[in-house]
Short mmCIF file of C-alpha atoms and ligand atoms in Angstrom, two decimals:
data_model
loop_
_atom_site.label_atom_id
_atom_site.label_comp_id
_atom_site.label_asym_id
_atom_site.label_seq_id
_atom_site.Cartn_x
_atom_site.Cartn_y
_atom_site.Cartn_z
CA UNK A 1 22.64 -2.89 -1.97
CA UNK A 2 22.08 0.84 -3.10
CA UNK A 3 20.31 1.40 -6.27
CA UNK A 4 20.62 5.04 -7.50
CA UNK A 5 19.52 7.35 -5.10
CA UNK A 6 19.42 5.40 -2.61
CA UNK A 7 22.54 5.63 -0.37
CA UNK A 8 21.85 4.81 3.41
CA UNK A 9 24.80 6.94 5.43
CA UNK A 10 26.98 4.65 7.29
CA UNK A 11 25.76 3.02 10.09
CA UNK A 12 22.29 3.73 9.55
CA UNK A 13 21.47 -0.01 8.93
CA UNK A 14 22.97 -1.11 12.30
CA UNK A 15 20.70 1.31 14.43
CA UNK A 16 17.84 0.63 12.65
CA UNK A 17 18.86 -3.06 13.43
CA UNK A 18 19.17 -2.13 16.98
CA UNK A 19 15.86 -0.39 17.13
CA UNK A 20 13.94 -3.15 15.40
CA UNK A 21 15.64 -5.87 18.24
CA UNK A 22 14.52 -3.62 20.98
CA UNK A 23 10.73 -3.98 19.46
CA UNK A 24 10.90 0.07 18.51
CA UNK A 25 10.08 0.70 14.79
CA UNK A 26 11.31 2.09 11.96
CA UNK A 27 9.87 3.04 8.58
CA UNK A 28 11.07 1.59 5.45
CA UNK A 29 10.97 1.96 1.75
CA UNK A 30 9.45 -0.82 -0.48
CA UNK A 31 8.79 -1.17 -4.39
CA UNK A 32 5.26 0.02 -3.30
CA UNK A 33 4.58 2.59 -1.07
CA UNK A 34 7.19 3.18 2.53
CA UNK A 35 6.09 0.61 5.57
CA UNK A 36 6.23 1.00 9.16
CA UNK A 37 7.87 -2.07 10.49
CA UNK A 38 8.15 -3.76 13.70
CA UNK A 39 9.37 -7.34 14.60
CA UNK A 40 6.21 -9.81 13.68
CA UNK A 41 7.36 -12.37 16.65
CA UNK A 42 7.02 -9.50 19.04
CA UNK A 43 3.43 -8.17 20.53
CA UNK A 44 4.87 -5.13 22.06
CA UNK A 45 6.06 -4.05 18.79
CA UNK A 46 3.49 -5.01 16.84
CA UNK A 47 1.64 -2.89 19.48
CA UNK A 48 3.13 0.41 18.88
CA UNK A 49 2.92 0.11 15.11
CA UNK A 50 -1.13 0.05 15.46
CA UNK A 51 -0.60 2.82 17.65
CA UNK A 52 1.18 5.12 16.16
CA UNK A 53 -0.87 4.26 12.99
CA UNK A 54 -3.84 4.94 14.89
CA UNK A 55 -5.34 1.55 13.53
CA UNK A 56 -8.14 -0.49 15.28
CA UNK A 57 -6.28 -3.49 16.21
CA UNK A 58 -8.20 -6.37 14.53
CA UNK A 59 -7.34 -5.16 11.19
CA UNK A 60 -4.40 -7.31 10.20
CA UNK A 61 -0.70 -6.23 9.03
CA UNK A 62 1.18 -7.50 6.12
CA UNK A 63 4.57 -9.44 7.58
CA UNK A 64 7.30 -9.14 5.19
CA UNK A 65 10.03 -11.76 4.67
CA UNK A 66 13.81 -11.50 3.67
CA UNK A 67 13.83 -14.99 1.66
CA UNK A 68 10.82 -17.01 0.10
CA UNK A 69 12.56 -20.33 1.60
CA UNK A 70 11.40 -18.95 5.31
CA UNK A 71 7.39 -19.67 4.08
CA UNK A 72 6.79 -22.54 6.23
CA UNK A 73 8.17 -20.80 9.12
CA UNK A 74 5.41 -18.12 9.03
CA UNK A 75 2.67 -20.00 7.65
CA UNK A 76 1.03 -23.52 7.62
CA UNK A 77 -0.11 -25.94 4.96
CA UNK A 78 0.68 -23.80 2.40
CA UNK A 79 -1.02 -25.12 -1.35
CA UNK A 80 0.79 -25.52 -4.09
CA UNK A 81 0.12 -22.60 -5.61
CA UNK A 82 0.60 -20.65 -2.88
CA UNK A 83 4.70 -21.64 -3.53
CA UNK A 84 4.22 -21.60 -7.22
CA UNK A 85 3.21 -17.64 -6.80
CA UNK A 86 6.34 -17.10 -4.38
CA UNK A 87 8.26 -18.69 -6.69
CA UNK A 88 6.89 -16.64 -9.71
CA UNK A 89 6.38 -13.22 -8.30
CA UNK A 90 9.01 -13.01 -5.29
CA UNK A 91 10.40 -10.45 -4.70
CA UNK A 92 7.51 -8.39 -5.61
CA UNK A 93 4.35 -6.92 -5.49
CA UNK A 94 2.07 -9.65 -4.34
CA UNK A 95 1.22 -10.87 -0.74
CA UNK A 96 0.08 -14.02 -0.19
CA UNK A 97 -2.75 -14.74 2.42
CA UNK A 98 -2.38 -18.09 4.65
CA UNK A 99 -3.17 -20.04 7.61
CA UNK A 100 -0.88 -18.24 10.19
CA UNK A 101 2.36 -20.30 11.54
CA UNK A 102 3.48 -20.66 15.11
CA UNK A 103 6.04 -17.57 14.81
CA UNK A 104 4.28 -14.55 14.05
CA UNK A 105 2.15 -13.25 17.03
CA UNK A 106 -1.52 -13.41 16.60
CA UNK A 107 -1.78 -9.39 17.47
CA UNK A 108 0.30 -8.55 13.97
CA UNK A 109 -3.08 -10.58 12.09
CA UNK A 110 -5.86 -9.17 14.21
CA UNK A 111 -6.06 -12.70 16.00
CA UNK A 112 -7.25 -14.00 12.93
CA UNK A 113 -5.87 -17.34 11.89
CA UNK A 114 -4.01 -16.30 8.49
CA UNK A 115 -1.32 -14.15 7.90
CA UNK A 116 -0.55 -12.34 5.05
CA UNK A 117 3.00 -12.45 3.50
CA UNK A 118 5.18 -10.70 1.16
CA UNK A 119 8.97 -10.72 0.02
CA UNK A 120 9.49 -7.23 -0.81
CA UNK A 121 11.71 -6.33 -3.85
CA UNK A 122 13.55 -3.24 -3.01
CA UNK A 123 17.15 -3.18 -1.63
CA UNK A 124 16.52 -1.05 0.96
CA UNK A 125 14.18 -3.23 2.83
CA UNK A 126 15.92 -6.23 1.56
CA UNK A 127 18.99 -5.09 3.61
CA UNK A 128 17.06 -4.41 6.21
CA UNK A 129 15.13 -7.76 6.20
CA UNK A 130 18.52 -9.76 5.75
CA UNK A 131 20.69 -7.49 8.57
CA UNK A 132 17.46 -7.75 11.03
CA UNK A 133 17.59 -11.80 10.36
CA UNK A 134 13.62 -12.03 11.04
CA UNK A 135 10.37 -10.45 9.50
CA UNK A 136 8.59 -7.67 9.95
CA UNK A 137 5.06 -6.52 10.40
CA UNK A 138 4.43 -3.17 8.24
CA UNK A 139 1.43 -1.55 6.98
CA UNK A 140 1.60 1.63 5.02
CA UNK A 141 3.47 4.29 6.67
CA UNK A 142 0.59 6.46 7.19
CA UNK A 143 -1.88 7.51 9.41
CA UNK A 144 -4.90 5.49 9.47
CA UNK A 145 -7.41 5.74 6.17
CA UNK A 146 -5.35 8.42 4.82
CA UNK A 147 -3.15 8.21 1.37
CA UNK A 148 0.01 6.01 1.55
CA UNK A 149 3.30 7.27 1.46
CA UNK A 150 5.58 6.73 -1.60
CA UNK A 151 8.75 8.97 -0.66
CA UNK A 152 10.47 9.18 3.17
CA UNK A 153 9.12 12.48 2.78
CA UNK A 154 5.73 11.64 3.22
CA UNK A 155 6.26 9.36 5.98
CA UNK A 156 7.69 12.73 8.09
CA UNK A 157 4.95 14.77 6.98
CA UNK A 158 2.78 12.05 7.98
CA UNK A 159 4.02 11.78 11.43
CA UNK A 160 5.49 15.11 12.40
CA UNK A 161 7.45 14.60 15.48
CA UNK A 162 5.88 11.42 15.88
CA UNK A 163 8.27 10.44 13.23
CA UNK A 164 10.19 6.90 13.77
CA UNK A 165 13.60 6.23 11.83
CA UNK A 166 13.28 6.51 8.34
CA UNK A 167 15.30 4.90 5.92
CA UNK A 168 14.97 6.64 3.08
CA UNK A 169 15.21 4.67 0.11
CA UNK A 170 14.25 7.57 -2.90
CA UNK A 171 10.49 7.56 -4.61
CA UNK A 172 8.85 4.06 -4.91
CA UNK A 173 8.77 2.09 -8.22
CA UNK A 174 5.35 1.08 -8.44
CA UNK A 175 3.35 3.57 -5.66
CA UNK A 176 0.28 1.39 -5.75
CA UNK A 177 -0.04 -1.39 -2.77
CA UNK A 178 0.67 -4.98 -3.44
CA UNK A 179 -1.56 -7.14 -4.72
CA UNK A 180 -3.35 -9.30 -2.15
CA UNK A 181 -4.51 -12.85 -2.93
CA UNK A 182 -6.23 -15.68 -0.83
CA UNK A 183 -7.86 -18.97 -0.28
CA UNK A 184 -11.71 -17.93 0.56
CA UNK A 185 -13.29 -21.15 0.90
CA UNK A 186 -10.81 -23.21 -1.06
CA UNK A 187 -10.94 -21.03 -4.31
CA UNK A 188 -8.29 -18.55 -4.60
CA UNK A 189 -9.36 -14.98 -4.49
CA UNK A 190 -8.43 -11.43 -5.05
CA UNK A 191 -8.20 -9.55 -2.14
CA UNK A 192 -6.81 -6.44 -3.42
CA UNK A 193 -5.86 -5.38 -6.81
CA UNK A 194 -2.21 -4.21 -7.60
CA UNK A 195 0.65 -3.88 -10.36
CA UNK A 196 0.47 -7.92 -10.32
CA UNK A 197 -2.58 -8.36 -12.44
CA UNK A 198 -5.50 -10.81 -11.85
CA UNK A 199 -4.12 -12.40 -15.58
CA UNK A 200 -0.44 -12.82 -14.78
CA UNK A 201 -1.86 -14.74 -11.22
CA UNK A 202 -4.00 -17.27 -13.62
CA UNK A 203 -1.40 -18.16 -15.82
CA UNK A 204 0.99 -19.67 -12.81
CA UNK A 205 -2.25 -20.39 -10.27
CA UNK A 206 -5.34 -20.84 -12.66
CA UNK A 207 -8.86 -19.09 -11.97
CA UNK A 208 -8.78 -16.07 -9.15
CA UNK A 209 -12.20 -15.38 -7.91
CA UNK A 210 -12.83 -11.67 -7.43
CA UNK A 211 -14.78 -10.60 -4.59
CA UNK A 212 -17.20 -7.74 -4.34
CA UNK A 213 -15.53 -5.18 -2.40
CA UNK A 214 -18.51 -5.51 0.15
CA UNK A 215 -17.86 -8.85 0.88
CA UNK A 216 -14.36 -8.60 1.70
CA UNK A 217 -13.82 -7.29 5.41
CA UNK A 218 -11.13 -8.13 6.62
CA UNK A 219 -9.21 -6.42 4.19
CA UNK A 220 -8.83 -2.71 5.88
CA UNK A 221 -8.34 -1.11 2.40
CA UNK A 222 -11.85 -1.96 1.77
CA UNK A 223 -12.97 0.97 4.27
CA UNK A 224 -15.08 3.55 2.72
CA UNK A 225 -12.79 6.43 3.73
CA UNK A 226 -9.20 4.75 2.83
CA UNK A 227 -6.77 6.43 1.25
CA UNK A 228 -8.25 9.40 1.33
CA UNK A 229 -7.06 13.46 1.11
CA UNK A 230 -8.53 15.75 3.21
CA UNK A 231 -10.00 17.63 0.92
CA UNK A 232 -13.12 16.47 -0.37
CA UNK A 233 -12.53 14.22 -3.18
CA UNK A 234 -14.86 13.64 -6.42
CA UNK A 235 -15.15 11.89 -9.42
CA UNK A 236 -16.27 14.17 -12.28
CA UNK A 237 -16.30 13.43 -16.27
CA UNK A 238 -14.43 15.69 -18.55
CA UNK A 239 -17.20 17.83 -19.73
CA UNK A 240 -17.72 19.25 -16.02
CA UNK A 241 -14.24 19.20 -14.27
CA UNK A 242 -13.92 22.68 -15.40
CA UNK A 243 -17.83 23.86 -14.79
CA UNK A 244 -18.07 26.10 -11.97
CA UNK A 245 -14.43 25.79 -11.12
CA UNK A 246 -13.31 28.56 -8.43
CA UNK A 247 -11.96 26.78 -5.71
CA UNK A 248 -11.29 23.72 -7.17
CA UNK A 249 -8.29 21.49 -8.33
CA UNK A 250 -8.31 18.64 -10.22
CA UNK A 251 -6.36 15.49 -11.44
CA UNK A 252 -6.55 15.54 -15.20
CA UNK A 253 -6.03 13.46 -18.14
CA UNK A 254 -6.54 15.92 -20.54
CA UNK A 255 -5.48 19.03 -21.24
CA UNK A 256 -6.47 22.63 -19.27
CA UNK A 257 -9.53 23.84 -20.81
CA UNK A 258 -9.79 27.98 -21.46
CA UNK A 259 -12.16 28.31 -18.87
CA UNK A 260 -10.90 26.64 -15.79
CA UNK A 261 -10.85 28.93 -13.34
CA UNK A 262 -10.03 26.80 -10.34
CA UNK A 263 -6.27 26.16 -8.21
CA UNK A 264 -4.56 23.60 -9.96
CA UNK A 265 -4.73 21.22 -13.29
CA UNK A 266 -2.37 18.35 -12.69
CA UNK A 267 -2.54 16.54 -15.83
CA UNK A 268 -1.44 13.05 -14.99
CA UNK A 269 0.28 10.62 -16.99
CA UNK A 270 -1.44 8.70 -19.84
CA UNK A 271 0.29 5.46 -19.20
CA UNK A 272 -1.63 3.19 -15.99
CA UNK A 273 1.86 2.40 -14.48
CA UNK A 274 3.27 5.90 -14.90
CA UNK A 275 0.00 7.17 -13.34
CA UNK A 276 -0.03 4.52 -10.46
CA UNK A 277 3.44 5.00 -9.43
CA UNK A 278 2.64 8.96 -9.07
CA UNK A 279 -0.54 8.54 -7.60
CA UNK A 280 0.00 9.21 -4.47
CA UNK A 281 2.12 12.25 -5.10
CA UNK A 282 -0.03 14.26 -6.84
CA UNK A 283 -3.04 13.70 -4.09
CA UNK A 284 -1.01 14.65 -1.94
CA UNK A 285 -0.07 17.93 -3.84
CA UNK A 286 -3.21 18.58 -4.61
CA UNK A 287 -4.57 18.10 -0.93
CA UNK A 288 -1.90 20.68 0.26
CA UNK A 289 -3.86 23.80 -1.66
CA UNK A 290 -6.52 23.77 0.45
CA UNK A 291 -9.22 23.98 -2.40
CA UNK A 292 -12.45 23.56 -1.85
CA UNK A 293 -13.31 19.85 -3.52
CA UNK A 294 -10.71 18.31 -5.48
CA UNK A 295 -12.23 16.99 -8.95
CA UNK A 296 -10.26 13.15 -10.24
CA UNK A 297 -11.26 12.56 -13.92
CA UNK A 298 -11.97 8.90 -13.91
CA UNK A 299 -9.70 6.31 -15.72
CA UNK A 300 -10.23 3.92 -18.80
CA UNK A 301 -12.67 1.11 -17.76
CA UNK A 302 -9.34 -1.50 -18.70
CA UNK A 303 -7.71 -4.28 -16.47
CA UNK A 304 -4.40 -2.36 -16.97
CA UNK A 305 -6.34 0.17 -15.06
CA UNK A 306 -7.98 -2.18 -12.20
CA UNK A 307 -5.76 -0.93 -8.69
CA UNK A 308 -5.79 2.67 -9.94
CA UNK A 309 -9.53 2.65 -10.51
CA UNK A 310 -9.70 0.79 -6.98
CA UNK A 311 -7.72 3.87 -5.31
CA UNK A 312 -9.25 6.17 -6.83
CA UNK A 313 -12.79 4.79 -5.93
CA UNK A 314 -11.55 4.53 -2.51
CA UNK A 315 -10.06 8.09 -2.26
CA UNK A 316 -13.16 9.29 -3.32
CA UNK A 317 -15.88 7.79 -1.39
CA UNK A 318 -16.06 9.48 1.76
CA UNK A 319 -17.21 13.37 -0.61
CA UNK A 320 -20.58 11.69 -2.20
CA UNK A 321 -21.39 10.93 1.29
CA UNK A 322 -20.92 13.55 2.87
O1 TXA B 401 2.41 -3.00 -0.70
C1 TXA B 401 2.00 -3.29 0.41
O2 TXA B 401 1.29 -4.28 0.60
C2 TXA B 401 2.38 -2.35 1.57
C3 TXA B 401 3.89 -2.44 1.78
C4 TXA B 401 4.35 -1.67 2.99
O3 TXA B 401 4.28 -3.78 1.85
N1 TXA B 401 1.67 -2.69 2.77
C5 TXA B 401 0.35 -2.44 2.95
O4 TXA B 401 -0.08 -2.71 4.23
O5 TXA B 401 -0.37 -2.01 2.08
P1 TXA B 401 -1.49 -2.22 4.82
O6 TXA B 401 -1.47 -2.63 6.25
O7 TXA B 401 -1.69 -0.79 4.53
O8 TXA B 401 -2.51 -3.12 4.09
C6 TXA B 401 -2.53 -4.48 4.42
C7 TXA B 401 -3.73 -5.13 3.80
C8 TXA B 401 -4.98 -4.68 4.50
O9 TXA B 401 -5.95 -4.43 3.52
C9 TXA B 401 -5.30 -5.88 5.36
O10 TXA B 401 -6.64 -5.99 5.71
C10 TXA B 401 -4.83 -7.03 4.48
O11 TXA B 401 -3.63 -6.53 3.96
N2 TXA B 401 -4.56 -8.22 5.27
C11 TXA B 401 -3.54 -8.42 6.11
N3 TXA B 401 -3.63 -9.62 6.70
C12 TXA B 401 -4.73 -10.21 6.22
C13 TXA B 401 -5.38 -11.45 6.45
N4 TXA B 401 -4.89 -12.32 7.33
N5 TXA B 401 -6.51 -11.71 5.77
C14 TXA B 401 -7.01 -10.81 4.88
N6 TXA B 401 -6.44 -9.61 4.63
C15 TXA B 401 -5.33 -9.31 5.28
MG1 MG B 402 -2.44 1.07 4.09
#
């Protein structure tokens, strides 16, 4: 169950068992970014994670499930493909969005009439999953529209004394969120890009339709301000991420230039997954030095670069309008 660095201390599954029966919550890793789960079946629970979260409550939640073979439980008239993706990518990275089945409350989907799904692939929350015996509702295990947490470190940070169990399962493989797919008016569509890439989806599922990001609203990631630092965010082309620098730090794919004057040059890593699965991280460092703006050098225009350039787009929306 433990993979290294990841040791739960004795007894630690069993009371976050009890909690979860009792409809409190408790915070999770996954191969993406940490969750804040609650039983799906229960609308109390499902309560408390949108607010502690702070979240408006018709933005839906993500219901993770122990075992692929419980699909038809949770959801309805599920395509084809739908179970040829499970199949494929399960445990993993991708969440699949479907009509909604009779046993996950409609509060955990906004009272929408689809649910999204996803079989996590981390041992941490598959324990969990398995020892709990039913699914749980988790977003990201932050506060609303800030950045998601990838270490149980964060998810303290995030909440202070607030703070629900946390099982801490070490840093999180990927550090991106998962991949969200769905059936918009019969075609299947990307909802959200992640690790999972639009091409690996066509080869099991054929054609994915990619929305604008304007037209897809009922995905909460799509908010302007979401997964965002504090700190005013920017992004700014090599030749000026040093230019008139006091004050400022920056995420960097190139070396420190001589004349940088500014708090910090974090130079990322070159690699897309390397720089995904640190991400998160190294916003978050950088929003702790309370610079003035905090400068992102953008990414290569490349699909191997699509949920990165996403995030970062996101992250750094809310500074040009200010
Ligand atoms: O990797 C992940 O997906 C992580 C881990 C914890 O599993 N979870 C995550 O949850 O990112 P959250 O709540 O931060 O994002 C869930 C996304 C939102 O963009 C939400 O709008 C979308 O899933 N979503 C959920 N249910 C939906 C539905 N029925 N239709 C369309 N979008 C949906
Ligand atoms: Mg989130």
């Amino acid at each position: 169950m433990n993979t290294p660095g990841t040791v739960l201390a004795a007894g630690l599954l069993d009371e976050a068992v009890a909690r979860l029966r009792k409809g409190e919550l408790v915070a999770f890793p996954t191969e993406t970014v940490y969750g804040l789960g609650g039983d799906a079946t229960n609308a109390r629970a499902v309560a408390r994670i949108y607010q502690l979260k702070g979240r408006p409550s018709s933005h839906p939640l993500i219901v993770h499930l122990g075992s692929g073979d419980s699909l038809d439980r949770y959801a309805r008239a599920v395509p084809a493909a739908a179970r040829s993706l499970a199949a494929a990518f399960w445990p993993g990275p991708l969440t699949l969005v479907l009509p909604r089945g009779a046993h996950v409350v409609p509060e955990a989907t906004g009272g929408q009439d689809t649910v999204a799904l996803r079989m996590p692939d981390h041992p941490v929350a598959q324990a969990l999953l398995g020892a709990f015996g039913g699914v749980l509702a988790a977003p990201s295990a932050n506060r609303y529209g800030r950045i998601s947490p990838t270490t149980a470190g964060h998810v303290r940070d995030e909440f202070g004394s607030d703070a629900p169990l946390v099982l801490d399962g070490g840093a999180c493989r990927v550090g991106l969120e998962s991949t969200i797919v769905g059936w918009v008016a019969g075609e299947l569509t990307l909802l959200r890009p992640g690790q999972i890439s639009v091409a690996s989806i066509e080869t099991v599922a054929g054609p994915v339709r990619r929305l604008p990001a304007s037209a897809a609203p009922r995905v909460s990631g799509s908010d302007v301000s979401h997964y965002a630092p504090r700190t005013p965010a920017r992004l700014v082309e090599p030749p000026a991420l040093a230019a008139d620098s006091s004050g400022v730090a920056v995420l960097a794919r190139h070396r420190c230039p001589g004349d940088f004057a500014g708090v910090a040059w974090l130079l990322a890593p070159a690699d897309a997954e390397d720089y995904a699965r640190l991400l998160y991280t190294n916003l978050r460092r950088l929003d702790a030095l309370s610079a003035r703006e905090i400068r992102v050098e953008p990414v290569p225009d490349e699909s191997a670069w699509d949920a990165v350039r996403d995030r970062l787009a996101r992250a750094t929306a809310g500074a040009s309008s200010r």
